[in-house]
């Protein structure tokens, strides 16, 4: 199978790696990685890393006030080898922890500190819960792993030595946003091994034995992507012929962010903590709530079209998933859901077929070396053809301006091109894109057919105009303007000190 040559990213793609390097310099006077592998960090990431290191050092004082634990410059690795085959060959499996490793001088206590982008406090935004299997594996390696330096080549196994089993193992996580500390494991090596056998080992075994392929955002780092037969190929869909750039994922959301501000798109791409209260103002929250409510209705069993009675019964206070609406927003949201009943796509779905809501679709454009992802609001079949429905909601009773629907909603442009190229199957002659816009006065439904050559040309131009600047950009500079006040990552922006941006709030995620 064809393998793609390594193409280094313009900037460090893993934000916590930059934090780790800064801590390496503080604790060991050097970066432990091979300098040739280190990519420069975006200036916005440098701002975050500086803040994260300060928060980490503050957290350490509460973890080890007496300074009894010393940082270990070596990596902790647990190795196992299979039985030799008839030719004497063995397979080496390695588990290596990724975090800050500490031990007392006698190595009777080993402590692994895992970093988290946001907060380590339960219930705080950006906290979440770590997978128990991940915690068990980390504790197991801390208990039974040996010490090893970074291999010269990434494919080489570690040269493990100094495997001394401690008496006590601790695993904690530290929130780089607020310096919070969350205990994850504290016990003996025997307890760590028992947790590993129960929680982690079955998952690892299933991973090693897995043979099926599942296209998704992970394709971006797979060395077999270029020749993978399970990843649908869409050559030229972006209208870009440039294979020289590093492979990246791309969605319409990414393109819209980039058009607003290249720095914002990059800082969100690398998952820096963002202010969710800014990103999800009450208009956006209402849109998400309406969308989530309709998604639940379309997933009901047995499948049936929506009716006016399916709207929230309590019109001024209702909740769905993580979205809670009250007052005018709740009343408007409920009214928009009721309006949807008149144009519900399930009225036209072929009997015996299953509409699909919010399924991630993945495609590969080999001419641009881009993994493209999309998530249709609803896919259904009508007269044997695939129909892609996008649902939008607004407080405005009539359209603002005369903008083409494909330009206003680039996801519709992408949907049209994918249907035209037959990427979703079915009878392309009757396929269509439906853009449903829910208004207080009633729904608008605009249909676009892949049989319309002029509409296909417009859709392709919309995608190319958005994708080409993003694809060729090597700097991801800020785009200062009034929109900075509503930027959810303004705290980390390189231009933040010179702009009247909003102050950081407790909504950082």
Short mmCIF file of C-alpha atoms in Angstrom, two decimals:
data_model
loop_
_atom_site.label_atom_id
_atom_site.label_comp_id
_atom_site.label_asym_id
_atom_site.label_seq_id
_atom_site.Cartn_x
_atom_site.Cartn_y
_atom_site.Cartn_z
CA UNK A 1 0.00 0.00 0.00
CA UNK A 2 1.26 3.48 -0.88
CA UNK A 3 2.64 5.52 2.02
CA UNK A 4 2.75 9.30 2.09
CA UNK A 5 6.08 10.93 2.78
CA UNK A 6 6.30 12.89 6.00
CA UNK A 7 5.49 16.58 5.58
CA UNK A 8 6.10 18.60 8.75
CA UNK A 9 3.40 20.97 9.95
CA UNK A 10 4.02 24.71 9.82
CA UNK A 11 3.31 24.96 13.55
CA UNK A 12 3.27 22.52 16.45
CA UNK A 13 -0.09 20.70 16.10
CA UNK A 14 -0.21 19.37 19.68
CA UNK A 15 -0.49 22.27 22.10
CA UNK A 16 0.47 20.38 25.28
CA UNK A 17 3.77 19.37 23.67
CA UNK A 18 4.81 23.02 23.81
CA UNK A 19 3.89 23.14 27.51
CA UNK A 20 5.92 19.98 28.14
CA UNK A 21 8.98 21.43 26.40
CA UNK A 22 8.87 24.55 28.55
CA UNK A 23 8.69 22.38 31.65
CA UNK A 24 11.60 20.28 30.35
CA UNK A 25 13.76 23.37 30.12
CA UNK A 26 12.81 24.44 33.64
CA UNK A 27 13.38 21.02 35.20
CA UNK A 28 16.23 19.61 33.12
CA UNK A 29 17.77 22.62 31.40
CA UNK A 30 16.99 21.17 27.97
CA UNK A 31 14.25 19.80 25.76
CA UNK A 32 14.26 16.02 25.86
CA UNK A 33 13.08 15.57 22.28
CA UNK A 34 15.27 15.49 19.21
CA UNK A 35 15.38 19.20 18.19
CA UNK A 36 14.90 18.24 14.53
CA UNK A 37 11.43 16.92 15.39
CA UNK A 38 10.26 20.08 17.15
CA UNK A 39 8.01 22.38 15.16
CA UNK A 40 7.73 26.11 15.98
CA UNK A 41 4.71 27.13 18.03
CA UNK A 42 2.13 29.64 16.88
CA UNK A 43 2.45 32.89 18.88
CA UNK A 44 -1.01 32.24 20.31
CA UNK A 45 0.13 28.84 21.55
CA UNK A 46 3.17 30.44 23.15
CA UNK A 47 0.84 32.73 25.13
CA UNK A 48 -1.16 29.73 26.30
CA UNK A 49 1.98 27.72 27.14
CA UNK A 50 3.36 30.55 29.28
CA UNK A 51 0.10 30.69 31.22
CA UNK A 52 -0.08 26.90 31.49
CA UNK A 53 3.44 26.60 32.93
CA UNK A 54 2.67 29.21 35.59
CA UNK A 55 -0.48 27.32 36.56
CA UNK A 56 1.38 24.01 36.61
CA UNK A 57 4.10 25.33 38.91
CA UNK A 58 1.49 26.72 41.28
CA UNK A 59 -0.25 23.34 41.37
CA UNK A 60 3.00 21.53 42.13
CA UNK A 61 3.39 23.47 45.37
CA UNK A 62 0.17 22.00 46.67
CA UNK A 63 1.02 18.50 45.45
CA UNK A 64 4.50 18.29 46.95
CA UNK A 65 5.07 21.19 49.35
CA UNK A 66 8.20 19.58 50.79
CA UNK A 67 9.81 19.00 47.41
CA UNK A 68 10.39 15.29 48.15
CA UNK A 69 9.63 14.17 44.58
CA UNK A 70 12.23 14.77 41.89
CA UNK A 71 11.49 15.11 38.16
CA UNK A 72 12.70 12.18 36.10
CA UNK A 73 14.29 13.12 32.75
CA UNK A 74 13.74 9.58 31.45
CA UNK A 75 10.51 8.23 30.01
CA UNK A 76 8.63 5.42 31.78
CA UNK A 77 8.06 2.45 29.48
CA UNK A 78 6.60 -1.01 30.02
CA UNK A 79 7.74 -3.58 27.46
CA UNK A 80 6.47 -7.05 26.66
CA UNK A 81 7.59 -9.53 24.01
CA UNK A 82 5.71 -12.26 22.22
CA UNK A 83 7.01 -15.80 21.98
CA UNK A 84 9.50 -16.34 19.17
CA UNK A 85 8.12 -17.51 15.82
CA UNK A 86 9.79 -20.36 13.86
CA UNK A 87 12.32 -17.86 12.52
CA UNK A 88 13.22 -16.57 15.97
CA UNK A 89 11.45 -13.23 15.50
CA UNK A 90 9.52 -11.59 18.33
CA UNK A 91 7.10 -8.69 18.45
CA UNK A 92 7.81 -6.02 21.05
CA UNK A 93 4.87 -4.12 22.53
CA UNK A 94 5.51 -0.94 24.47
CA UNK A 95 3.35 1.16 26.77
CA UNK A 96 4.79 4.60 27.42
CA UNK A 97 3.21 7.19 29.64
CA UNK A 98 2.92 10.76 28.40
CA UNK A 99 3.12 13.17 31.29
CA UNK A 100 5.48 14.49 33.93
CA UNK A 101 7.25 11.71 35.83
CA UNK A 102 8.41 12.12 39.45
CA UNK A 103 9.84 9.85 42.12
CA UNK A 104 11.52 10.19 45.50
CA UNK A 105 15.23 9.39 45.78
CA UNK A 106 14.61 5.79 46.85
CA UNK A 107 11.96 5.36 44.10
CA UNK A 108 9.57 3.96 46.66
CA UNK A 109 6.99 6.52 45.47
CA UNK A 110 6.33 7.20 41.79
CA UNK A 111 3.94 9.91 40.71
CA UNK A 112 2.71 10.57 37.19
CA UNK A 113 1.19 13.98 36.47
CA UNK A 114 -1.05 14.21 33.42
CA UNK A 115 -1.78 17.57 31.82
CA UNK A 116 -5.25 18.78 30.85
CA UNK A 117 -5.98 21.72 28.57
CA UNK A 118 -8.68 23.17 30.78
CA UNK A 119 -9.58 22.40 34.39
CA UNK A 120 -9.04 19.26 36.45
CA UNK A 121 -11.88 20.15 38.82
CA UNK A 122 -14.97 17.93 38.40
CA UNK A 123 -17.89 19.81 36.95
CA UNK A 124 -15.78 22.65 35.59
CA UNK A 125 -15.96 23.36 31.88
CA UNK A 126 -13.09 21.75 30.09
CA UNK A 127 -12.76 19.07 32.75
CA UNK A 128 -14.74 15.98 31.79
CA UNK A 129 -13.71 12.55 33.01
CA UNK A 130 -10.70 10.56 31.91
CA UNK A 131 -11.30 7.07 30.65
CA UNK A 132 -10.82 4.61 33.57
CA UNK A 133 -8.87 2.33 31.20
CA UNK A 134 -6.47 5.19 30.45
CA UNK A 135 -5.95 5.81 34.16
CA UNK A 136 -5.39 2.11 34.85
CA UNK A 137 -2.81 1.84 32.09
CA UNK A 138 -0.97 4.94 33.31
CA UNK A 139 -0.82 3.58 36.86
CA UNK A 140 0.39 0.20 35.61
CA UNK A 141 3.26 1.71 33.62
CA UNK A 142 4.22 3.93 36.55
CA UNK A 143 4.31 0.83 38.75
CA UNK A 144 6.13 -1.62 36.49
CA UNK A 145 7.75 0.44 33.74
CA UNK A 146 11.46 0.99 33.37
CA UNK A 147 13.29 4.21 32.54
CA UNK A 148 14.33 4.93 28.95
CA UNK A 149 15.55 7.75 26.75
CA UNK A 150 13.87 8.79 23.51
CA UNK A 151 14.85 6.39 20.67
CA UNK A 152 16.91 7.82 17.83
CA UNK A 153 14.27 6.83 15.29
CA UNK A 154 10.55 6.77 16.02
CA UNK A 155 10.20 3.16 14.89
CA UNK A 156 12.94 1.89 17.22
CA UNK A 157 12.07 0.29 20.53
CA UNK A 158 13.14 1.94 23.77
CA UNK A 159 16.22 0.73 25.59
CA UNK A 160 14.57 0.17 28.95
CA UNK A 161 16.55 -0.09 32.20
CA UNK A 162 16.23 0.65 35.91
CA UNK A 163 12.88 -1.10 36.29
CA UNK A 164 12.36 -0.82 40.06
CA UNK A 165 8.86 -1.48 41.40
CA UNK A 166 7.85 1.24 43.89
CA UNK A 167 5.77 0.74 47.01
CA UNK A 168 3.24 3.42 46.11
CA UNK A 169 1.93 4.77 42.81
CA UNK A 170 0.03 7.98 42.26
CA UNK A 171 -1.55 9.41 39.12
CA UNK A 172 -2.90 12.95 39.17
CA UNK A 173 -3.96 15.42 36.54
CA UNK A 174 -3.29 19.14 36.48
CA UNK A 175 -5.47 21.69 34.73
CA UNK A 176 -3.29 24.02 32.70
CA UNK A 177 -6.01 26.67 32.62
CA UNK A 178 -6.46 27.15 36.36
CA UNK A 179 -3.79 25.08 38.14
CA UNK A 180 -6.39 22.71 39.56
CA UNK A 181 -5.40 19.22 40.71
CA UNK A 182 -7.44 16.07 40.31
CA UNK A 183 -6.36 12.77 41.96
CA UNK A 184 -6.88 9.78 39.63
CA UNK A 185 -5.12 6.83 41.30
CA UNK A 186 -3.33 6.25 44.59
CA UNK A 187 -2.41 2.71 45.53
CA UNK A 188 0.04 -0.16 45.43
CA UNK A 189 1.56 -1.74 42.31
CA UNK A 190 -0.65 -4.80 42.87
CA UNK A 191 -3.74 -2.59 42.82
CA UNK A 192 -2.46 -0.85 39.69
CA UNK A 193 -1.94 -4.18 37.94
CA UNK A 194 -5.38 -5.44 38.94
CA UNK A 195 -6.97 -2.30 37.49
CA UNK A 196 -4.91 -2.71 34.33
CA UNK A 197 -5.93 -6.35 33.85
CA UNK A 198 -9.58 -5.51 34.43
CA UNK A 199 -9.93 -2.24 32.47
CA UNK A 200 -7.05 -1.60 30.10
CA UNK A 201 -5.77 -4.99 28.92
CA UNK A 202 -9.01 -6.03 27.14
CA UNK A 203 -9.10 -2.70 25.30
CA UNK A 204 -5.46 -2.98 24.26
CA UNK A 205 -5.98 -6.55 23.09
CA UNK A 206 -8.97 -5.50 20.99
CA UNK A 207 -6.93 -2.66 19.50
CA UNK A 208 -4.02 -4.90 18.57
CA UNK A 209 -6.33 -7.54 17.06
CA UNK A 210 -8.52 -5.06 15.16
CA UNK A 211 -8.51 -5.39 11.38
CA UNK A 212 -11.49 -3.26 10.31
CA UNK A 213 -11.08 0.29 9.05
CA UNK A 214 -13.14 3.24 10.14
CA UNK A 215 -12.60 6.46 8.13
CA UNK A 216 -12.70 9.61 10.24
CA UNK A 217 -10.63 12.55 11.41
CA UNK A 218 -7.91 10.10 12.50
CA UNK A 219 -7.12 9.48 8.82
CA UNK A 220 -5.09 12.68 8.87
CA UNK A 221 -2.26 11.03 10.82
CA UNK A 222 -2.46 7.60 9.20
CA UNK A 223 0.45 6.81 6.90
CA UNK A 224 -1.78 4.61 4.75
CA UNK A 225 -4.41 7.24 3.99
CA UNK A 226 -3.25 7.95 0.45
CA UNK A 227 -3.89 4.35 -0.63
CA UNK A 228 -6.70 3.32 1.73
CA UNK A 229 -9.54 1.64 -0.16
CA UNK A 230 -12.04 2.30 2.64
CA UNK A 231 -11.61 6.08 2.54
CA UNK A 232 -13.75 7.63 -0.24
CA UNK A 233 -11.61 9.68 -2.62
CA UNK A 234 -12.81 12.99 -4.07
CA UNK A 235 -9.96 14.23 -6.29
CA UNK A 236 -10.13 17.97 -6.90
CA UNK A 237 -13.20 18.64 -4.76
CA UNK A 238 -11.43 21.63 -3.18
CA UNK A 239 -10.26 22.95 -6.55
CA UNK A 240 -6.65 22.90 -5.31
CA UNK A 241 -3.72 21.09 -6.89
CA UNK A 242 -0.98 21.30 -4.31
CA UNK A 243 0.22 18.14 -2.58
CA UNK A 244 3.17 19.89 -0.92
CA UNK A 245 1.30 21.09 2.14
CA UNK A 246 1.07 18.93 5.28
CA UNK A 247 -2.04 16.80 5.47
CA UNK A 248 -4.83 18.32 7.55
CA UNK A 249 -8.48 17.77 8.27
CA UNK A 250 -10.97 20.30 6.98
CA UNK A 251 -14.64 21.03 7.57
CA UNK A 252 -16.92 23.86 6.53
CA UNK A 253 -16.79 25.11 10.11
CA UNK A 254 -13.00 25.38 9.78
CA UNK A 255 -13.37 27.37 6.57
CA UNK A 256 -15.87 29.77 8.09
CA UNK A 257 -13.60 30.35 11.07
CA UNK A 258 -10.64 30.92 8.80
CA UNK A 259 -12.55 33.46 6.71
CA UNK A 260 -13.28 35.30 9.96
CA UNK A 261 -9.73 35.09 11.34
CA UNK A 262 -6.87 32.71 10.44
CA UNK A 263 -5.46 32.85 13.98
CA UNK A 264 -8.83 31.95 15.48
CA UNK A 265 -9.14 28.93 13.21
CA UNK A 266 -5.65 27.70 14.11
CA UNK A 267 -6.06 28.16 17.86
CA UNK A 268 -9.37 26.29 17.81
CA UNK A 269 -7.83 23.58 15.60
CA UNK A 270 -5.16 22.86 18.24
CA UNK A 271 -7.85 22.74 20.96
CA UNK A 272 -6.80 25.66 23.15
CA UNK A 273 -9.32 26.44 25.92
CA UNK A 274 -12.03 28.70 24.54
CA UNK A 275 -14.71 30.89 26.08
CA UNK A 276 -17.89 28.94 25.53
CA UNK A 277 -20.05 31.76 26.85
CA UNK A 278 -18.81 33.96 24.01
CA UNK A 279 -19.05 31.32 21.31
CA UNK A 280 -22.53 30.24 22.36
CA UNK A 281 -24.43 33.49 22.88
CA UNK A 282 -28.16 33.17 23.38
CA UNK A 283 -28.89 33.26 19.63
CA UNK A 284 -26.42 30.44 18.97
CA UNK A 285 -27.67 28.49 21.99
CA UNK A 286 -31.23 28.74 20.71
CA UNK A 287 -30.14 27.44 17.31
CA UNK A 288 -28.35 24.47 18.90
CA UNK A 289 -31.37 23.70 21.08
CA UNK A 290 -33.77 23.75 18.12
CA UNK A 291 -31.39 21.56 16.15
CA UNK A 292 -30.99 19.04 18.99
CA UNK A 293 -34.76 18.83 19.55
CA UNK A 294 -35.41 18.10 15.89
CA UNK A 295 -32.60 15.56 15.81
CA UNK A 296 -34.30 13.63 18.62
CA UNK A 297 -37.60 13.72 16.77
CA UNK A 298 -36.02 12.40 13.57
CA UNK A 299 -34.37 9.55 15.48
CA UNK A 300 -37.61 8.23 16.98
CA UNK A 301 -38.64 4.62 16.48
CA UNK A 302 -40.83 3.95 14.60
CA UNK A 303 -39.87 6.77 12.25
CA UNK A 304 -42.64 9.29 11.67
CA UNK A 305 -42.96 12.87 10.43
CA UNK A 306 -42.90 15.68 12.96
CA UNK A 307 -46.14 17.38 13.96
CA UNK A 308 -46.91 20.70 15.64
CA UNK A 309 -47.63 18.76 18.83
CA UNK A 310 -44.01 17.57 18.92
CA UNK A 311 -42.78 21.05 19.86
CA UNK A 312 -41.88 21.65 23.53
CA UNK A 313 -45.04 21.71 25.64
CA UNK A 314 -43.59 24.24 28.07
CA UNK A 315 -42.97 27.18 25.77
CA UNK A 316 -40.97 29.42 28.13
CA UNK A 317 -38.61 26.95 29.82
CA UNK A 318 -37.34 23.80 28.16
CA UNK A 319 -34.15 21.81 27.90
CA UNK A 320 -32.57 19.36 25.44
CA UNK A 321 -29.14 17.79 25.84
CA UNK A 322 -26.85 20.53 27.21
CA UNK A 323 -29.05 23.40 26.00
CA UNK A 324 -31.47 25.15 28.34
CA UNK A 325 -33.71 27.90 27.02
CA UNK A 326 -35.90 30.25 29.02
CA UNK A 327 -38.07 33.29 28.37
CA UNK A 328 -38.22 34.75 24.87
CA UNK A 329 -35.55 32.41 23.52
CA UNK A 330 -37.49 29.37 24.70
CA UNK A 331 -40.75 30.71 23.24
CA UNK A 332 -39.17 31.49 19.87
CA UNK A 333 -37.35 28.15 19.79
CA UNK A 334 -40.57 26.23 20.45
CA UNK A 335 -42.38 28.21 17.73
CA UNK A 336 -39.63 27.44 15.20
CA UNK A 337 -39.82 23.71 16.01
CA UNK A 338 -43.58 23.80 15.45
CA UNK A 339 -43.04 25.55 12.10
CA UNK A 340 -40.77 22.69 11.01
CA UNK A 341 -43.69 20.24 10.92
CA UNK A 342 -44.93 21.66 7.62
CA UNK A 343 -41.69 20.74 5.81
CA UNK A 344 -40.44 17.77 7.83
CA UNK A 345 -38.31 15.66 5.47
CA UNK A 346 -39.70 12.41 6.86
CA UNK A 347 -42.93 13.18 4.98
CA UNK A 348 -41.06 12.38 1.77
CA UNK A 349 -38.71 9.60 2.88
CA UNK A 350 -39.03 6.26 1.09
CA UNK A 351 -40.85 3.65 3.21
CA UNK A 352 -38.58 1.09 4.78
CA UNK A 353 -35.52 3.32 4.65
CA UNK A 354 -33.72 4.77 7.66
CA UNK A 355 -32.93 8.49 7.68
CA UNK A 356 -29.52 9.27 9.17
CA UNK A 357 -28.96 12.30 11.38
CA UNK A 358 -25.59 13.85 12.22
CA UNK A 359 -23.41 11.05 10.87
CA UNK A 360 -19.79 12.01 10.26
CA UNK A 361 -18.82 11.61 6.61
CA UNK A 362 -15.15 11.49 5.62
CA UNK A 363 -13.55 11.97 2.21
CA UNK A 364 -10.02 12.39 0.91
CA UNK A 365 -8.90 14.88 -1.72
CA UNK A 366 -5.56 13.48 -2.95
CA UNK A 367 -4.82 16.54 -5.08
CA UNK A 368 -4.71 18.77 -1.98
CA UNK A 369 -3.84 16.01 0.53
CA UNK A 370 -6.78 17.02 2.72
CA UNK A 371 -9.12 14.81 4.76
CA UNK A 372 -12.53 16.42 4.41
CA UNK A 373 -15.25 15.87 7.02
CA UNK A 374 -18.93 16.77 6.96
CA UNK A 375 -21.90 16.06 9.19
CA UNK A 376 -25.28 16.45 7.42
CA UNK A 377 -28.21 17.46 9.58
CA UNK A 378 -30.17 14.66 7.90
CA UNK A 379 -29.68 12.23 5.03
CA UNK A 380 -32.70 10.38 3.71
CA UNK A 381 -33.84 8.60 0.55
CA UNK A 382 -36.64 9.81 -1.67
CA UNK A 383 -37.55 7.90 -4.86
CA UNK A 384 -34.33 5.95 -4.42
CA UNK A 385 -32.16 9.06 -4.37
CA UNK A 386 -30.17 10.57 -1.53
CA UNK A 387 -31.41 13.88 -0.15
CA UNK A 388 -29.19 16.05 2.07
CA UNK A 389 -31.18 18.32 4.39
CA UNK A 390 -29.58 21.27 6.20
CA UNK A 391 -31.74 22.94 8.84
CA UNK A 392 -31.17 26.53 9.97
CA UNK A 393 -33.18 28.73 12.31
CA UNK A 394 -33.40 32.49 12.63
CA UNK A 395 -35.33 35.18 14.43
CA UNK A 396 -35.76 37.17 11.20
CA UNK A 397 -39.05 36.92 9.36
CA UNK A 398 -37.53 37.43 5.92
CA UNK A 399 -34.07 37.04 4.33
CA UNK A 400 -31.50 39.76 4.88
CA UNK A 401 -29.98 40.74 1.54
CA UNK A 402 -29.86 38.76 -1.68
CA UNK A 403 -26.97 36.39 -0.98
CA UNK A 404 -26.97 33.10 -2.87
CA UNK A 405 -27.96 30.21 -0.60
CA UNK A 406 -24.77 28.34 -1.60
CA UNK A 407 -22.63 31.28 -0.56
CA UNK A 408 -24.57 31.91 2.64
CA UNK A 409 -24.43 28.23 3.64
CA UNK A 410 -21.17 26.70 2.30
CA UNK A 411 -22.15 23.32 3.74
CA UNK A 412 -24.91 23.27 1.12
CA UNK A 413 -22.31 23.95 -1.58
CA UNK A 414 -20.19 21.05 -0.35
CA UNK A 415 -23.26 18.80 -0.18
CA UNK A 416 -24.19 19.64 -3.75
CA UNK A 417 -20.75 18.77 -5.11
CA UNK A 418 -20.62 15.49 -3.16
CA UNK A 419 -24.03 14.50 -4.51
CA UNK A 420 -23.07 15.49 -8.05
CA UNK A 421 -20.00 13.26 -7.88
CA UNK A 422 -22.09 10.34 -6.65
CA UNK A 423 -20.18 10.07 -3.38
CA UNK A 424 -23.31 9.18 -1.38
CA UNK A 425 -24.74 6.62 -3.80
CA UNK A 426 -28.33 6.37 -4.93
CA UNK A 427 -29.84 7.70 -8.16
CA UNK A 428 -28.01 11.01 -8.72
CA UNK A 429 -30.71 12.16 -11.20
CA UNK A 430 -33.17 12.79 -8.37
CA UNK A 431 -30.72 13.68 -5.61
CA UNK A 432 -30.96 17.15 -4.12
CA UNK A 433 -29.84 19.45 -1.36
CA UNK A 434 -32.57 20.96 0.79
CA UNK A 435 -31.89 24.06 2.85
CA UNK A 436 -34.63 24.52 5.43
CA UNK A 437 -34.71 27.91 7.13
CA UNK A 438 -37.08 28.13 10.09
CA UNK A 439 -38.52 31.61 10.62
CA UNK A 440 -41.11 32.93 13.09
CA UNK A 441 -43.40 33.55 10.12
CA UNK A 442 -42.94 30.07 8.67
CA UNK A 443 -40.32 27.84 7.05
CA UNK A 444 -38.44 28.54 3.83
CA UNK A 445 -37.29 25.50 1.87
CA UNK A 446 -34.83 25.94 -0.98
CA UNK A 447 -33.96 22.99 -3.21
CA UNK A 448 -30.77 22.68 -5.25
CA UNK A 449 -30.27 19.87 -7.75
CA UNK A 450 -26.94 18.38 -8.89
CA UNK A 451 -28.40 18.28 -12.40
CA UNK A 452 -28.11 22.09 -12.60
CA UNK A 453 -24.70 22.74 -14.17
CA UNK A 454 -24.66 26.42 -13.22
CA UNK A 455 -25.42 25.61 -9.57
CA UNK A 456 -22.65 22.99 -9.50
CA UNK A 457 -20.21 25.57 -10.90
CA UNK A 458 -21.27 28.05 -8.21
CA UNK A 459 -20.89 25.44 -5.48
CA UNK A 460 -17.38 24.51 -6.63
CA UNK A 461 -16.36 28.16 -6.75
CA UNK A 462 -17.68 28.77 -3.23
CA UNK A 463 -15.63 25.87 -1.87
CA UNK A 464 -12.48 26.85 -3.71
CA UNK A 465 -12.72 30.51 -2.71
CA UNK A 466 -12.89 29.46 0.94
CA UNK A 467 -10.38 26.61 0.83
CA UNK A 468 -7.56 28.04 -1.30
CA UNK A 469 -6.48 30.81 1.12
CA UNK A 470 -6.61 28.39 4.05
CA UNK A 471 -4.66 25.70 2.22
CA UNK A 472 -1.81 27.99 1.23
CA UNK A 473 -1.50 29.94 4.49
CA UNK A 474 1.69 29.25 6.46
CA UNK A 475 1.35 31.90 9.19
CA UNK A 476 -2.25 31.95 10.51
CA UNK A 477 -2.01 35.62 11.43
CA UNK A 478 -4.75 37.45 13.36
CA UNK A 479 -7.30 39.49 11.43
CA UNK A 480 -8.02 42.35 13.84
CA UNK A 481 -11.41 44.00 13.74
CA UNK A 482 -14.65 44.55 15.62
CA UNK A 483 -15.29 40.80 15.63
CA UNK A 484 -12.39 40.39 18.09
CA UNK A 485 -14.74 41.44 20.89
CA UNK A 486 -16.70 38.25 20.29
CA UNK A 487 -13.71 35.95 19.76
CA UNK A 488 -13.73 32.93 22.04
CA UNK A 489 -9.92 32.50 21.93
CA UNK A 490 -9.02 36.19 22.20
CA UNK A 491 -7.22 35.50 25.48
CA UNK A 492 -4.47 33.66 23.58
CA UNK A 493 -4.41 35.87 20.47
CA UNK A 494 -1.01 37.44 19.62
CA UNK A 495 -2.84 40.71 18.97
CA UNK A 496 -4.83 40.61 22.21
CA UNK A 497 -2.71 43.28 23.94
CA UNK A 498 -3.50 45.86 21.26
CA UNK A 499 -7.21 45.24 20.79
CA UNK A 500 -10.29 46.12 22.86
CA UNK A 501 -11.27 42.47 23.26
CA UNK A 502 -13.60 41.08 25.87
CA UNK A 503 -12.11 40.08 29.19
CA UNK A 504 -11.67 36.39 30.00
CA UNK A 505 -14.73 34.91 31.66
CA UNK A 506 -15.52 31.79 33.63
CA UNK A 507 -16.86 30.27 30.44
CA UNK A 508 -13.44 29.11 29.28
CA UNK A 509 -13.75 25.52 28.09
#
